[in-house]
Amino acid sequence: MGKDKKPAATKAAGKKEGKAKAKDVDEVKGSTGGKLKAANSINVRHILCEKFSKKEDAVAKLKEGVKFDDVAKEFSEDKARQGGSLGWKTRGSLDTDFEKAAYDLEPSSTGNPKYVEVKTKFGYHIIMVEGRK
């Protein structure tokens, strides 16, 4: 019975339209033992917005099919504006809530991103992962 619940949570968090707030990440946390291989580093992109409404505008663009890196260039409010790329990040090098959400995502491409939304002390993030190792 527990196995049925975890993949559903993983699907919801990993879907293009999927949303997982930081408080929901713990429900998805154990899923890496199922579908995803444990990783020590991820190649991650994000879109950072200070305001919830701006983050929602960015999500709407992603739902319209606009590439993740193009949305990041338009909406992200940090130095990762150049496509949102943070590069390869190891465990322990990111904000705790951001890291939990990111490591539970399966890799995807900027043209068809699987992303998750999370709020941290820095603002509202839309996160996608391009690779794991």
PDB file of C-alpha atoms in Angstrom, residues 28-114:
ATOM      1  CA  VAL A  28       8.225  12.768  -1.699  1.00  0.00           C
ATOM      2  CA  LYS A  29      11.626  12.517   0.008  1.00  0.00           C
ATOM      3  CA  GLY A  30      11.830   8.720   0.207  1.00  0.00           C
ATOM      4  CA  SER A  31      11.019   8.251  -3.463  1.00  0.00           C
ATOM      5  CA  THR A  32      14.656   8.362  -4.616  1.00  0.00           C
ATOM      6  CA  GLY A  33      15.031   4.762  -3.455  1.00  0.00           C
ATOM      7  CA  GLY A  34      12.296   3.730  -5.895  1.00  0.00           C
ATOM      8  CA  LYS A  35      12.543   5.284  -9.348  1.00  0.00           C
ATOM      9  CA  LEU A  36      15.638   7.452  -9.012  1.00  0.00           C
ATOM     10  CA  LYS A  37      19.138   6.283  -8.218  1.00  0.00           C
ATOM     11  CA  ALA A  38      20.765   8.027  -5.299  1.00  0.00           C
ATOM     12  CA  ALA A  39      22.875  10.936  -6.488  1.00  0.00           C
ATOM     13  CA  ASN A  40      25.658  12.927  -4.894  1.00  0.00           C
ATOM     14  CA  SER A  41      25.376  15.787  -7.363  1.00  0.00           C
ATOM     15  CA  ILE A  42      22.784  17.252  -9.699  1.00  0.00           C
ATOM     16  CA  ASN A  43      22.898  19.610 -12.651  1.00  0.00           C
ATOM     17  CA  VAL A  44      20.184  22.054 -11.636  1.00  0.00           C
ATOM     18  CA  ARG A  45      18.381  25.079 -13.072  1.00  0.00           C
ATOM     19  CA  HIS A  46      15.990  27.379 -11.296  1.00  0.00           C
ATOM     20  CA  ILE A  47      13.862  30.466 -11.641  1.00  0.00           C
ATOM     21  CA  LEU A  48      13.895  32.701  -8.559  1.00  0.00           C
ATOM     22  CA  CYS A  49      11.148  35.245  -7.952  1.00  0.00           C
ATOM     23  CA  GLU A  50      10.705  37.464  -4.911  1.00  0.00           C
ATOM     24  CA  LYS A  51       6.959  37.749  -5.384  1.00  0.00           C
ATOM     25  CA  PHE A  52       4.482  34.882  -5.555  1.00  0.00           C
ATOM     26  CA  SER A  53       2.580  36.546  -8.426  1.00  0.00           C
ATOM     27  CA  LYS A  54       5.715  36.743 -10.588  1.00  0.00           C
ATOM     28  CA  LYS A  55       6.446  33.064  -9.876  1.00  0.00           C
ATOM     29  CA  GLU A  56       2.885  32.223 -10.940  1.00  0.00           C
ATOM     30  CA  ASP A  57       3.416  34.164 -14.208  1.00  0.00           C
ATOM     31  CA  ALA A  58       6.565  32.118 -14.856  1.00  0.00           C
ATOM     32  CA  VAL A  59       4.704  28.843 -14.167  1.00  0.00           C
ATOM     33  CA  ALA A  60       1.988  29.924 -16.626  1.00  0.00           C
ATOM     34  CA  LYS A  61       4.654  30.404 -19.328  1.00  0.00           C
ATOM     35  CA  LEU A  62       6.048  26.918 -18.630  1.00  0.00           C
ATOM     36  CA  LYS A  63       2.546  25.455 -18.907  1.00  0.00           C
ATOM     37  CA  GLU A  64       2.201  27.205 -22.282  1.00  0.00           C
ATOM     38  CA  GLY A  65       5.244  25.235 -23.444  1.00  0.00           C
ATOM     39  CA  VAL A  66       7.887  27.969 -23.326  1.00  0.00           C
ATOM     40  CA  LYS A  67      11.376  26.498 -22.719  1.00  0.00           C
ATOM     41  CA  PHE A  68      12.597  26.621 -19.127  1.00  0.00           C
ATOM     42  CA  ASP A  69      15.752  28.574 -19.945  1.00  0.00           C
ATOM     43  CA  ASP A  70      13.754  31.208 -21.860  1.00  0.00           C
ATOM     44  CA  VAL A  71      11.363  31.640 -18.918  1.00  0.00           C
ATOM     45  CA  ALA A  72      14.355  31.908 -16.558  1.00  0.00           C
ATOM     46  CA  LYS A  73      15.889  34.668 -18.687  1.00  0.00           C
ATOM     47  CA  GLU A  74      12.641  36.623 -18.552  1.00  0.00           C
ATOM     48  CA  PHE A  75      11.526  36.062 -14.942  1.00  0.00           C
ATOM     49  CA  SER A  76      14.444  35.014 -12.711  1.00  0.00           C
ATOM     50  CA  GLU A  77      15.708  37.684 -10.340  1.00  0.00           C
ATOM     51  CA  ASP A  78      19.185  36.373  -9.563  1.00  0.00           C
ATOM     52  CA  LYS A  79      22.529  35.807 -11.247  1.00  0.00           C
ATOM     53  CA  ALA A  80      21.214  32.606 -12.846  1.00  0.00           C
ATOM     54  CA  ARG A  81      19.193  34.706 -15.282  1.00  0.00           C
ATOM     55  CA  GLN A  82      21.252  33.226 -18.095  1.00  0.00           C
ATOM     56  CA  GLY A  83      18.928  30.274 -18.505  1.00  0.00           C
ATOM     57  CA  GLY A  84      18.652  29.619 -14.790  1.00  0.00           C
ATOM     58  CA  SER A  85      21.638  27.274 -14.714  1.00  0.00           C
ATOM     59  CA  LEU A  86      23.309  26.784 -11.350  1.00  0.00           C
ATOM     60  CA  GLY A  87      25.520  24.014 -12.770  1.00  0.00           C
ATOM     61  CA  TRP A  88      26.481  20.849 -10.911  1.00  0.00           C
ATOM     62  CA  LYS A  89      25.749  21.077  -7.190  1.00  0.00           C
ATOM     63  CA  THR A  90      26.735  18.548  -4.539  1.00  0.00           C
ATOM     64  CA  ARG A  91      24.651  17.508  -1.555  1.00  0.00           C
ATOM     65  CA  GLY A  92      24.938  20.014   1.252  1.00  0.00           C
ATOM     66  CA  SER A  93      25.804  22.966  -0.998  1.00  0.00           C
ATOM     67  CA  LEU A  94      22.248  24.295  -1.425  1.00  0.00           C
ATOM     68  CA  ASP A  95      19.496  25.697   0.805  1.00  0.00           C
ATOM     69  CA  THR A  96      17.952  22.742   2.681  1.00  0.00           C
ATOM     70  CA  ASP A  97      14.416  23.088   1.292  1.00  0.00           C
ATOM     71  CA  PHE A  98      15.718  23.745  -2.227  1.00  0.00           C
ATOM     72  CA  GLU A  99      18.004  20.719  -2.033  1.00  0.00           C
ATOM     73  CA  LYS A 100      15.295  18.334  -0.782  1.00  0.00           C
ATOM     74  CA  ALA A 101      13.025  19.318  -3.652  1.00  0.00           C
ATOM     75  CA  ALA A 102      15.760  19.232  -6.295  1.00  0.00           C
ATOM     76  CA  TYR A 103      17.175  15.815  -5.375  1.00  0.00           C
ATOM     77  CA  ASP A 104      13.685  14.285  -5.610  1.00  0.00           C
ATOM     78  CA  LEU A 105      13.235  15.444  -9.213  1.00  0.00           C
ATOM     79  CA  GLU A 106      13.988  13.210 -12.144  1.00  0.00           C
ATOM     80  CA  PRO A 107      16.120  14.733 -14.900  1.00  0.00           C
ATOM     81  CA  SER A 108      14.381  16.432 -17.806  1.00  0.00           C
ATOM     82  CA  SER A 109      15.151  18.828 -20.644  1.00  0.00           C
ATOM     83  CA  THR A 110      14.540  22.567 -20.837  1.00  0.00           C
ATOM     84  CA  GLY A 111      12.131  21.962 -23.727  1.00  0.00           C
ATOM     85  CA  ASN A 112       9.949  19.606 -21.670  1.00  0.00           C
ATOM     86  CA  PRO A 113      10.834  20.328 -18.034  1.00  0.00           C
ATOM     87  CA  LYS A 114       9.685  18.414 -15.001  1.00  0.00           C
TER      88      LYS A 114
END
